[in-house]
């Protein structure tokens, strides 16, 4: 059986006065990871510009590809280049969409300690609440530009644009807002 894709969520802490260094460091790590087979993408956010915390996500096609990156000399060099200004505070590894619905934790999560995901119908409602406005926005903006293309090409272009938007921006916001309802 094929191993599922793995998303890693990491929280790191850095002095807000060193934002330019942090951005350069994050971008260097992204550039290094992009060259590894199975790399599917990365993103990072901060609660606000004065925050010490940087929340980062990266995704690999399977455990083997992730392990190749995590055990690589490139990654070791990259991590060591931040000594003195970046503090690692939390790591979580997840497979599947359920990871979006889990509250942040302050420790490594093992398979046995994984909290129960909300019922599938709540997950579906949450995803739809994000998907509908994003799809509507695309219908009013993107679809005018690509209207003359065949349906396969239009669908390819729109999903390539909307999937990262949903994954890195919309779903994290929606799940944070709906967390009390999702956990009931």
Short mmCIF file of N, CA and C in Angstrom, two decimals:
data_model
loop_
_atom_site.label_atom_id
_atom_site.label_comp_id
_atom_site.label_asym_id
_atom_site.label_seq_id
_atom_site.Cartn_x
_atom_site.Cartn_y
_atom_site.Cartn_z
N UNK A 1 0.84 -1.18 0.00
CA UNK A 1 0.00 0.00 0.00
C UNK A 1 0.88 1.24 0.00
N UNK A 2 0.51 2.25 -0.77
CA UNK A 2 1.29 3.47 -0.91
C UNK A 2 1.13 4.36 0.31
N UNK A 3 2.23 4.96 0.76
CA UNK A 3 2.24 5.87 1.90
C UNK A 3 1.56 7.18 1.51
N UNK A 4 0.70 7.74 2.39
CA UNK A 4 0.04 9.01 2.05
C UNK A 4 1.00 10.19 2.15
N UNK A 5 0.62 11.30 1.54
CA UNK A 5 1.40 12.54 1.65
C UNK A 5 1.45 12.98 3.11
N UNK A 6 2.54 13.64 3.47
CA UNK A 6 2.74 14.07 4.85
C UNK A 6 2.93 15.58 4.88
N UNK A 7 2.18 16.24 5.76
CA UNK A 7 2.33 17.67 6.00
C UNK A 7 3.00 17.85 7.35
N UNK A 8 4.01 18.68 7.40
CA UNK A 8 4.71 18.98 8.65
C UNK A 8 4.42 20.43 9.00
N UNK A 9 3.94 20.65 10.21
CA UNK A 9 3.71 22.00 10.73
C UNK A 9 4.74 22.28 11.80
N UNK A 10 5.44 23.39 11.66
CA UNK A 10 6.50 23.74 12.60
C UNK A 10 6.26 25.17 13.08
N UNK A 11 6.45 25.38 14.36
CA UNK A 11 6.43 26.73 14.90
C UNK A 11 7.86 27.06 15.31
N UNK A 12 8.31 28.22 14.84
CA UNK A 12 9.64 28.70 15.19
C UNK A 12 9.48 30.10 15.77
N UNK A 13 10.40 30.47 16.63
CA UNK A 13 10.35 31.78 17.26
C UNK A 13 11.59 32.56 16.84
N UNK A 14 11.39 33.83 16.44
CA UNK A 14 12.50 34.70 16.06
C UNK A 14 12.17 36.13 16.47
N UNK A 15 13.17 36.89 16.79
CA UNK A 15 13.02 38.28 17.18
C UNK A 15 12.40 39.08 16.02
N UNK A 16 11.28 39.80 16.25
CA UNK A 16 10.66 40.58 15.16
C UNK A 16 11.60 41.61 14.53
N UNK A 17 12.62 42.06 15.26
CA UNK A 17 13.56 43.03 14.69
C UNK A 17 14.48 42.39 13.66
N UNK A 18 14.45 41.05 13.57
CA UNK A 18 15.29 40.34 12.59
C UNK A 18 14.43 39.74 11.48
N UNK A 19 13.35 40.40 11.16
CA UNK A 19 12.40 39.91 10.16
C UNK A 19 13.06 39.67 8.81
N UNK A 20 13.90 40.59 8.35
CA UNK A 20 14.54 40.44 7.04
C UNK A 20 15.40 39.18 7.00
N UNK A 21 16.14 38.92 8.08
CA UNK A 21 16.95 37.70 8.15
C UNK A 21 16.07 36.45 8.15
N UNK A 22 14.97 36.52 8.90
CA UNK A 22 14.07 35.37 8.97
C UNK A 22 13.46 35.08 7.61
N UNK A 23 13.03 36.10 6.90
CA UNK A 23 12.44 35.90 5.57
C UNK A 23 13.48 35.29 4.63
N UNK A 24 14.70 35.80 4.67
CA UNK A 24 15.76 35.25 3.82
C UNK A 24 16.04 33.80 4.18
N UNK A 25 16.04 33.49 5.47
CA UNK A 25 16.31 32.13 5.92
C UNK A 25 15.19 31.17 5.47
N UNK A 26 13.94 31.59 5.63
CA UNK A 26 12.80 30.77 5.21
C UNK A 26 12.86 30.53 3.70
N UNK A 27 13.13 31.58 2.94
CA UNK A 27 13.21 31.43 1.48
C UNK A 27 14.35 30.51 1.06
N UNK A 28 15.47 30.56 1.76
CA UNK A 28 16.59 29.66 1.46
C UNK A 28 16.18 28.21 1.70
N UNK A 29 15.47 27.96 2.79
CA UNK A 29 15.01 26.59 3.08
C UNK A 29 14.04 26.09 2.03
N UNK A 30 13.15 26.96 1.57
CA UNK A 30 12.20 26.60 0.52
C UNK A 30 12.93 26.24 -0.76
N UNK A 31 13.91 27.05 -1.12
CA UNK A 31 14.68 26.80 -2.34
C UNK A 31 15.41 25.46 -2.27
N UNK A 32 15.97 25.15 -1.12
CA UNK A 32 16.65 23.86 -0.95
C UNK A 32 15.66 22.69 -1.05
N UNK A 33 14.52 22.80 -0.37
CA UNK A 33 13.54 21.71 -0.34
C UNK A 33 12.93 21.45 -1.71
N UNK A 34 12.78 22.50 -2.52
CA UNK A 34 12.16 22.35 -3.85
C UNK A 34 12.91 21.37 -4.74
N UNK A 35 14.20 21.18 -4.50
CA UNK A 35 15.00 20.28 -5.32
C UNK A 35 14.86 18.81 -4.93
N UNK A 36 14.15 18.52 -3.84
CA UNK A 36 14.03 17.15 -3.37
C UNK A 36 12.81 16.46 -4.01
N UNK A 37 13.01 15.23 -4.50
CA UNK A 37 11.89 14.48 -5.07
C UNK A 37 10.78 14.32 -4.03
N UNK A 38 9.55 14.51 -4.47
CA UNK A 38 8.39 14.35 -3.60
C UNK A 38 7.99 15.61 -2.88
N UNK A 39 8.73 16.71 -3.04
CA UNK A 39 8.37 17.97 -2.40
C UNK A 39 7.10 18.50 -3.06
N UNK A 40 6.08 18.83 -2.24
CA UNK A 40 4.80 19.28 -2.76
C UNK A 40 4.49 20.74 -2.47
N UNK A 41 5.27 21.38 -1.61
CA UNK A 41 5.02 22.79 -1.36
C UNK A 41 5.30 23.19 0.07
N UNK A 42 5.29 24.49 0.29
CA UNK A 42 5.54 25.04 1.62
C UNK A 42 4.85 26.38 1.75
N UNK A 43 4.67 26.82 2.97
CA UNK A 43 4.10 28.12 3.25
C UNK A 43 4.38 28.49 4.69
N UNK A 44 4.29 29.77 5.00
CA UNK A 44 4.51 30.22 6.36
C UNK A 44 3.68 31.47 6.63
N UNK A 45 3.29 31.63 7.89
CA UNK A 45 2.49 32.79 8.30
C UNK A 45 2.91 33.22 9.71
N UNK A 46 2.60 34.47 10.03
CA UNK A 46 2.77 35.00 11.38
C UNK A 46 1.44 35.60 11.80
N UNK A 47 1.09 35.53 13.08
CA UNK A 47 -0.16 36.14 13.53
C UNK A 47 -0.21 37.64 13.25
N UNK A 48 0.92 38.34 13.39
CA UNK A 48 1.02 39.75 13.04
C UNK A 48 2.50 40.12 12.94
N UNK A 49 2.80 41.34 12.50
CA UNK A 49 4.18 41.74 12.25
C UNK A 49 5.04 41.83 13.50
N UNK A 50 4.43 41.94 14.65
CA UNK A 50 5.21 42.03 15.88
C UNK A 50 5.37 40.68 16.57
N UNK A 51 4.80 39.64 15.99
CA UNK A 51 4.83 38.31 16.60
C UNK A 51 6.22 37.69 16.54
N UNK A 52 6.57 36.99 17.58
CA UNK A 52 7.81 36.22 17.62
C UNK A 52 7.63 34.88 16.91
N UNK A 53 6.39 34.43 16.76
CA UNK A 53 6.13 33.10 16.22
C UNK A 53 5.93 33.11 14.71
N UNK A 54 6.54 32.14 14.05
CA UNK A 54 6.40 31.90 12.61
C UNK A 54 5.88 30.48 12.47
N UNK A 55 4.73 30.32 11.82
CA UNK A 55 4.14 29.00 11.62
C UNK A 55 4.44 28.58 10.19
N UNK A 56 5.09 27.43 10.04
CA UNK A 56 5.51 26.97 8.72
C UNK A 56 4.91 25.60 8.43
N UNK A 57 4.55 25.41 7.17
CA UNK A 57 4.06 24.12 6.69
C UNK A 57 4.92 23.70 5.52
N UNK A 58 5.23 22.42 5.45
CA UNK A 58 5.78 21.88 4.22
C UNK A 58 5.23 20.50 4.03
N UNK A 59 5.17 20.07 2.78
CA UNK A 59 4.48 18.83 2.44
C UNK A 59 5.32 18.02 1.46
N UNK A 60 5.37 16.72 1.72
CA UNK A 60 6.06 15.78 0.84
C UNK A 60 5.11 14.66 0.45
N UNK A 61 5.38 14.05 -0.68
CA UNK A 61 4.49 13.04 -1.26
C UNK A 61 4.31 11.82 -0.35
N UNK A 62 5.32 11.48 0.44
CA UNK A 62 5.22 10.32 1.33
C UNK A 62 6.30 10.41 2.40
N UNK A 63 6.27 9.46 3.35
CA UNK A 63 7.23 9.43 4.46
C UNK A 63 8.67 9.31 3.96
N UNK A 64 8.89 8.50 2.92
CA UNK A 64 10.24 8.29 2.39
C UNK A 64 10.81 9.60 1.86
N UNK A 65 10.03 10.33 1.08
CA UNK A 65 10.49 11.61 0.53
C UNK A 65 10.75 12.61 1.66
N UNK A 66 9.87 12.63 2.66
CA UNK A 66 10.06 13.51 3.80
C UNK A 66 11.35 13.17 4.55
N UNK A 67 11.58 11.89 4.79
CA UNK A 67 12.78 11.46 5.49
C UNK A 67 14.04 11.86 4.73
N UNK A 68 14.02 11.73 3.39
CA UNK A 68 15.17 12.15 2.58
C UNK A 68 15.49 13.62 2.80
N UNK A 69 14.47 14.46 2.87
CA UNK A 69 14.68 15.88 3.13
C UNK A 69 15.17 16.12 4.56
N UNK A 70 14.48 15.51 5.54
CA UNK A 70 14.80 15.77 6.93
C UNK A 70 16.18 15.27 7.34
N UNK A 71 16.69 14.24 6.66
CA UNK A 71 18.00 13.69 6.99
C UNK A 71 19.10 14.19 6.06
N UNK A 72 18.79 15.12 5.20
CA UNK A 72 19.76 15.59 4.19
C UNK A 72 20.79 16.55 4.77
N UNK A 73 22.00 16.54 4.20
CA UNK A 73 23.01 17.52 4.60
C UNK A 73 22.58 18.96 4.29
N UNK A 74 21.79 19.14 3.23
CA UNK A 74 21.31 20.47 2.88
C UNK A 74 20.44 21.04 4.00
N UNK A 75 19.53 20.21 4.51
CA UNK A 75 18.66 20.68 5.59
C UNK A 75 19.45 20.93 6.86
N UNK A 76 20.41 20.06 7.18
CA UNK A 76 21.25 20.27 8.37
C UNK A 76 21.98 21.60 8.27
N UNK A 77 22.55 21.88 7.09
CA UNK A 77 23.25 23.15 6.89
C UNK A 77 22.29 24.32 7.07
N UNK A 78 21.12 24.20 6.44
CA UNK A 78 20.13 25.28 6.51
C UNK A 78 19.72 25.55 7.96
N UNK A 79 19.41 24.50 8.73
CA UNK A 79 19.02 24.68 10.13
C UNK A 79 20.14 25.31 10.94
N UNK A 80 21.38 24.87 10.70
CA UNK A 80 22.50 25.41 11.46
C UNK A 80 22.75 26.89 11.12
N UNK A 81 22.36 27.32 9.93
CA UNK A 81 22.58 28.72 9.55
C UNK A 81 21.70 29.69 10.34
N UNK A 82 20.70 29.16 11.05
CA UNK A 82 19.81 30.02 11.83
C UNK A 82 20.14 30.02 13.32
N UNK A 83 21.20 29.31 13.70
CA UNK A 83 21.56 29.27 15.11
C UNK A 83 21.82 30.68 15.62
N UNK A 84 21.22 30.99 16.75
CA UNK A 84 21.42 32.30 17.33
C UNK A 84 20.27 33.27 17.11
N UNK A 85 19.42 33.00 16.11
CA UNK A 85 18.29 33.91 15.94
C UNK A 85 16.95 33.21 15.72
N UNK A 86 16.95 31.88 15.56
CA UNK A 86 15.70 31.14 15.39
C UNK A 86 15.64 30.04 16.45
N UNK A 87 14.51 29.98 17.14
CA UNK A 87 14.29 28.94 18.14
C UNK A 87 13.16 28.04 17.64
N UNK A 88 13.41 26.73 17.61
CA UNK A 88 12.41 25.75 17.19
C UNK A 88 11.54 25.44 18.41
N UNK A 89 10.20 25.56 18.27
CA UNK A 89 9.34 25.34 19.44
C UNK A 89 8.34 24.19 19.30
N UNK A 90 7.95 23.81 18.07
CA UNK A 90 6.90 22.78 17.94
C UNK A 90 6.97 22.15 16.56
N UNK A 91 6.70 20.83 16.50
CA UNK A 91 6.61 20.12 15.22
C UNK A 91 5.43 19.16 15.27
N UNK A 92 4.64 19.14 14.20
CA UNK A 92 3.56 18.17 14.06
C UNK A 92 3.62 17.58 12.67
N UNK A 93 3.38 16.28 12.55
CA UNK A 93 3.32 15.63 11.24
C UNK A 93 1.92 15.04 11.09
N UNK A 94 1.32 15.32 9.93
CA UNK A 94 -0.05 14.87 9.67
C UNK A 94 -0.17 14.30 8.26
N UNK A 95 -1.08 13.37 8.11
CA UNK A 95 -1.47 12.90 6.78
C UNK A 95 -2.94 13.21 6.62
N UNK A 96 -3.36 13.49 5.40
CA UNK A 96 -4.77 13.75 5.12
C UNK A 96 -5.21 15.14 5.54
N UNK A 97 -6.46 15.46 5.26
CA UNK A 97 -7.05 16.77 5.52
C UNK A 97 -7.33 16.99 7.00
N UNK A 98 -7.41 15.91 7.78
CA UNK A 98 -7.78 16.03 9.18
C UNK A 98 -6.84 16.95 9.95
N UNK A 99 -5.59 17.08 9.54
CA UNK A 99 -4.64 17.94 10.23
C UNK A 99 -5.10 19.38 10.32
N UNK A 100 -5.92 19.83 9.37
CA UNK A 100 -6.42 21.20 9.42
C UNK A 100 -7.35 21.42 10.60
N UNK A 101 -7.96 20.34 11.09
CA UNK A 101 -8.98 20.47 12.11
C UNK A 101 -8.44 20.28 13.52
N UNK A 102 -7.15 19.96 13.65
CA UNK A 102 -6.57 19.73 14.96
C UNK A 102 -6.08 21.03 15.56
N UNK A 103 -6.31 21.23 16.86
CA UNK A 103 -5.79 22.44 17.50
C UNK A 103 -4.28 22.35 17.62
N UNK A 104 -3.57 23.50 17.67
CA UNK A 104 -2.12 23.47 17.85
C UNK A 104 -1.75 22.79 19.16
N UNK A 105 -0.63 22.10 19.17
CA UNK A 105 -0.13 21.44 20.36
C UNK A 105 1.28 21.93 20.63
N UNK A 106 1.74 21.71 21.84
CA UNK A 106 3.07 22.18 22.19
C UNK A 106 4.08 21.04 22.30
N UNK A 107 3.75 19.87 21.76
CA UNK A 107 4.67 18.74 21.82
C UNK A 107 4.53 17.89 20.56
N UNK A 108 5.50 17.03 20.34
CA UNK A 108 5.45 16.10 19.21
C UNK A 108 4.25 15.18 19.39
N UNK A 109 3.54 14.94 18.33
CA UNK A 109 2.34 14.11 18.40
C UNK A 109 2.65 12.71 17.89
N UNK A 110 2.32 11.73 18.68
CA UNK A 110 2.50 10.34 18.24
C UNK A 110 1.16 9.84 17.73
N UNK A 111 1.19 8.72 17.05
CA UNK A 111 -0.06 8.14 16.52
C UNK A 111 -1.08 7.91 17.63
N UNK A 112 -0.63 7.44 18.80
CA UNK A 112 -1.55 7.12 19.88
C UNK A 112 -2.17 8.37 20.50
N UNK A 113 -1.45 9.51 20.46
CA UNK A 113 -1.94 10.73 21.10
C UNK A 113 -2.77 11.62 20.18
N UNK A 114 -2.97 11.21 18.95
CA UNK A 114 -3.69 12.03 17.99
C UNK A 114 -5.14 12.20 18.42
N UNK A 115 -5.63 13.45 18.57
CA UNK A 115 -7.02 13.65 18.96
C UNK A 115 -7.97 13.23 17.83
N UNK A 116 -9.18 12.90 18.23
CA UNK A 116 -10.18 12.47 17.25
C UNK A 116 -10.59 13.65 16.37
N UNK A 117 -10.61 13.42 15.07
CA UNK A 117 -11.03 14.46 14.12
C UNK A 117 -12.54 14.67 14.23
N UNK A 118 -13.02 15.85 13.85
CA UNK A 118 -14.47 16.09 13.84
C UNK A 118 -15.16 15.14 12.87
N UNK A 119 -16.46 14.95 13.00
CA UNK A 119 -17.17 14.08 12.06
C UNK A 119 -16.98 14.58 10.63
N UNK A 120 -17.02 13.65 9.69
CA UNK A 120 -16.80 13.99 8.28
C UNK A 120 -17.78 15.05 7.78
N UNK A 121 -19.03 15.02 8.25
CA UNK A 121 -19.99 16.01 7.76
C UNK A 121 -19.58 17.42 8.20
N UNK A 122 -19.00 17.57 9.40
CA UNK A 122 -18.52 18.88 9.83
C UNK A 122 -17.30 19.30 9.00
N UNK A 123 -16.44 18.35 8.68
CA UNK A 123 -15.30 18.65 7.82
C UNK A 123 -15.78 19.12 6.45
N UNK A 124 -16.78 18.42 5.91
CA UNK A 124 -17.32 18.77 4.60
C UNK A 124 -17.95 20.17 4.61
N UNK A 125 -18.70 20.49 5.65
CA UNK A 125 -19.31 21.82 5.76
C UNK A 125 -18.23 22.89 5.85
N UNK A 126 -17.20 22.64 6.64
CA UNK A 126 -16.10 23.59 6.80
C UNK A 126 -15.39 23.84 5.47
N UNK A 127 -15.08 22.78 4.76
CA UNK A 127 -14.42 22.92 3.46
C UNK A 127 -15.32 23.68 2.49
N UNK A 128 -16.61 23.35 2.48
CA UNK A 128 -17.53 24.05 1.59
C UNK A 128 -17.60 25.54 1.91
N UNK A 129 -17.61 25.89 3.20
CA UNK A 129 -17.66 27.30 3.59
C UNK A 129 -16.45 28.09 3.08
N UNK A 130 -15.34 27.43 2.91
CA UNK A 130 -14.18 28.07 2.30
C UNK A 130 -14.21 28.00 0.80
N UNK A 131 -14.64 26.86 0.27
CA UNK A 131 -14.60 26.61 -1.17
C UNK A 131 -15.59 27.48 -1.94
N UNK A 132 -16.79 27.69 -1.39
CA UNK A 132 -17.81 28.45 -2.10
C UNK A 132 -17.38 29.87 -2.41
N UNK A 133 -16.95 30.68 -1.43
CA UNK A 133 -16.56 32.06 -1.77
C UNK A 133 -15.33 32.12 -2.67
N UNK A 134 -14.38 31.21 -2.48
CA UNK A 134 -13.19 31.20 -3.34
C UNK A 134 -13.58 30.85 -4.78
N UNK A 135 -14.47 29.88 -4.95
CA UNK A 135 -14.94 29.51 -6.29
C UNK A 135 -15.73 30.64 -6.93
N UNK A 136 -16.53 31.31 -6.14
CA UNK A 136 -17.30 32.44 -6.64
C UNK A 136 -16.38 33.58 -7.08
N UNK A 137 -15.37 33.86 -6.29
CA UNK A 137 -14.39 34.88 -6.65
C UNK A 137 -13.69 34.51 -7.96
N UNK A 138 -13.34 33.24 -8.11
CA UNK A 138 -12.69 32.79 -9.35
C UNK A 138 -13.63 32.93 -10.54
N UNK A 139 -14.92 32.65 -10.33
CA UNK A 139 -15.88 32.76 -11.41
C UNK A 139 -15.99 34.20 -11.92
N UNK A 140 -15.87 35.16 -11.01
CA UNK A 140 -15.97 36.57 -11.40
C UNK A 140 -14.66 37.15 -11.92
N UNK A 141 -13.54 36.52 -11.59
CA UNK A 141 -12.24 37.09 -12.00
C UNK A 141 -11.52 36.21 -13.01
N UNK A 142 -11.08 35.08 -12.59
CA UNK A 142 -10.26 34.19 -13.40
C UNK A 142 -10.99 33.64 -14.63
N UNK A 143 -12.23 33.28 -14.46
CA UNK A 143 -12.97 32.65 -15.56
C UNK A 143 -13.13 33.56 -16.77
N UNK A 144 -13.16 34.87 -16.57
CA UNK A 144 -13.25 35.79 -17.71
C UNK A 144 -11.99 35.73 -18.55
N UNK A 145 -10.87 35.55 -17.91
CA UNK A 145 -9.58 35.53 -18.60
C UNK A 145 -9.39 34.24 -19.39
N UNK A 146 -9.90 33.13 -18.86
CA UNK A 146 -9.66 31.82 -19.49
C UNK A 146 -10.91 31.24 -20.16
N UNK A 147 -11.92 32.06 -20.39
CA UNK A 147 -13.20 31.59 -20.91
C UNK A 147 -13.09 30.90 -22.28
N UNK A 148 -12.13 31.29 -23.10
CA UNK A 148 -12.02 30.73 -24.44
C UNK A 148 -11.28 29.40 -24.48
N UNK A 149 -10.72 28.95 -23.37
CA UNK A 149 -9.99 27.68 -23.34
C UNK A 149 -10.96 26.52 -23.19
N UNK A 150 -10.51 25.31 -23.56
CA UNK A 150 -11.39 24.15 -23.39
C UNK A 150 -11.56 23.84 -21.91
N UNK A 151 -12.58 23.08 -21.58
CA UNK A 151 -12.97 22.85 -20.19
C UNK A 151 -11.86 22.18 -19.38
N UNK A 152 -11.10 21.28 -19.97
CA UNK A 152 -10.02 20.61 -19.24
C UNK A 152 -8.94 21.62 -18.85
N UNK A 153 -8.54 22.45 -19.78
CA UNK A 153 -7.52 23.45 -19.51
C UNK A 153 -8.01 24.50 -18.51
N UNK A 154 -9.26 24.93 -18.63
CA UNK A 154 -9.84 25.88 -17.66
C UNK A 154 -9.83 25.29 -16.26
N UNK A 155 -10.25 24.03 -16.17
CA UNK A 155 -10.29 23.36 -14.86
C UNK A 155 -8.89 23.21 -14.29
N UNK A 156 -7.94 22.83 -15.12
CA UNK A 156 -6.55 22.69 -14.68
C UNK A 156 -6.03 24.01 -14.13
N UNK A 157 -6.20 25.08 -14.86
CA UNK A 157 -5.70 26.39 -14.44
C UNK A 157 -6.39 26.85 -13.15
N UNK A 158 -7.70 26.71 -13.09
CA UNK A 158 -8.41 27.19 -11.89
C UNK A 158 -8.04 26.37 -10.66
N UNK A 159 -7.91 25.05 -10.79
CA UNK A 159 -7.54 24.25 -9.62
C UNK A 159 -6.10 24.49 -9.20
N UNK A 160 -5.22 24.76 -10.16
CA UNK A 160 -3.83 25.09 -9.81
C UNK A 160 -3.76 26.41 -9.04
N UNK A 161 -4.64 27.34 -9.34
CA UNK A 161 -4.68 28.62 -8.63
C UNK A 161 -5.40 28.51 -7.28
N UNK A 162 -6.51 27.78 -7.26
CA UNK A 162 -7.35 27.76 -6.07
C UNK A 162 -6.87 26.81 -4.98
N UNK A 163 -6.22 25.70 -5.34
CA UNK A 163 -5.79 24.73 -4.34
C UNK A 163 -4.81 25.32 -3.32
N UNK A 164 -3.74 26.01 -3.74
CA UNK A 164 -2.86 26.61 -2.73
C UNK A 164 -3.58 27.68 -1.90
N UNK A 165 -4.45 28.45 -2.53
CA UNK A 165 -5.21 29.46 -1.83
C UNK A 165 -6.05 28.83 -0.72
N UNK A 166 -6.73 27.75 -1.05
CA UNK A 166 -7.54 27.04 -0.06
C UNK A 166 -6.66 26.42 1.03
N UNK A 167 -5.58 25.77 0.62
CA UNK A 167 -4.75 25.02 1.56
C UNK A 167 -4.01 25.91 2.55
N UNK A 168 -3.44 27.01 2.07
CA UNK A 168 -2.58 27.80 2.91
C UNK A 168 -3.25 29.04 3.51
N UNK A 169 -4.35 29.49 2.95
CA UNK A 169 -4.97 30.71 3.47
C UNK A 169 -6.38 30.46 4.01
N UNK A 170 -7.25 29.93 3.17
CA UNK A 170 -8.67 29.86 3.52
C UNK A 170 -8.96 28.81 4.58
N UNK A 171 -8.54 27.55 4.36
CA UNK A 171 -8.86 26.49 5.33
C UNK A 171 -8.30 26.76 6.73
N UNK A 172 -7.06 27.22 6.87
CA UNK A 172 -6.59 27.52 8.24
C UNK A 172 -7.44 28.58 8.94
N UNK A 173 -7.88 29.62 8.20
CA UNK A 173 -8.71 30.66 8.79
C UNK A 173 -10.09 30.14 9.18
N UNK A 174 -10.71 29.41 8.26
CA UNK A 174 -12.06 28.87 8.51
C UNK A 174 -12.04 27.91 9.69
N UNK A 175 -11.06 27.01 9.73
CA UNK A 175 -11.03 26.03 10.83
C UNK A 175 -10.75 26.71 12.17
N UNK A 176 -9.94 27.77 12.17
CA UNK A 176 -9.69 28.51 13.41
C UNK A 176 -10.99 29.16 13.89
N UNK A 177 -11.74 29.78 12.97
CA UNK A 177 -13.01 30.42 13.33
C UNK A 177 -14.04 29.41 13.83
N UNK A 178 -14.07 28.23 13.21
CA UNK A 178 -15.10 27.24 13.54
C UNK A 178 -14.65 26.22 14.59
N UNK A 179 -13.47 26.41 15.18
CA UNK A 179 -12.93 25.43 16.13
C UNK A 179 -13.89 25.04 17.25
N UNK A 180 -14.59 26.00 17.89
CA UNK A 180 -15.53 25.58 18.96
C UNK A 180 -16.63 24.64 18.43
N UNK A 181 -17.17 24.95 17.26
CA UNK A 181 -18.21 24.10 16.65
C UNK A 181 -17.63 22.75 16.24
N UNK A 182 -16.44 22.74 15.66
CA UNK A 182 -15.83 21.49 15.21
C UNK A 182 -15.52 20.56 16.37
N UNK A 183 -15.17 21.08 17.52
CA UNK A 183 -14.80 20.26 18.67
C UNK A 183 -15.98 19.80 19.50
N UNK A 184 -17.19 20.38 19.28
CA UNK A 184 -18.37 19.97 20.05
C UNK A 184 -18.78 18.57 19.70
#
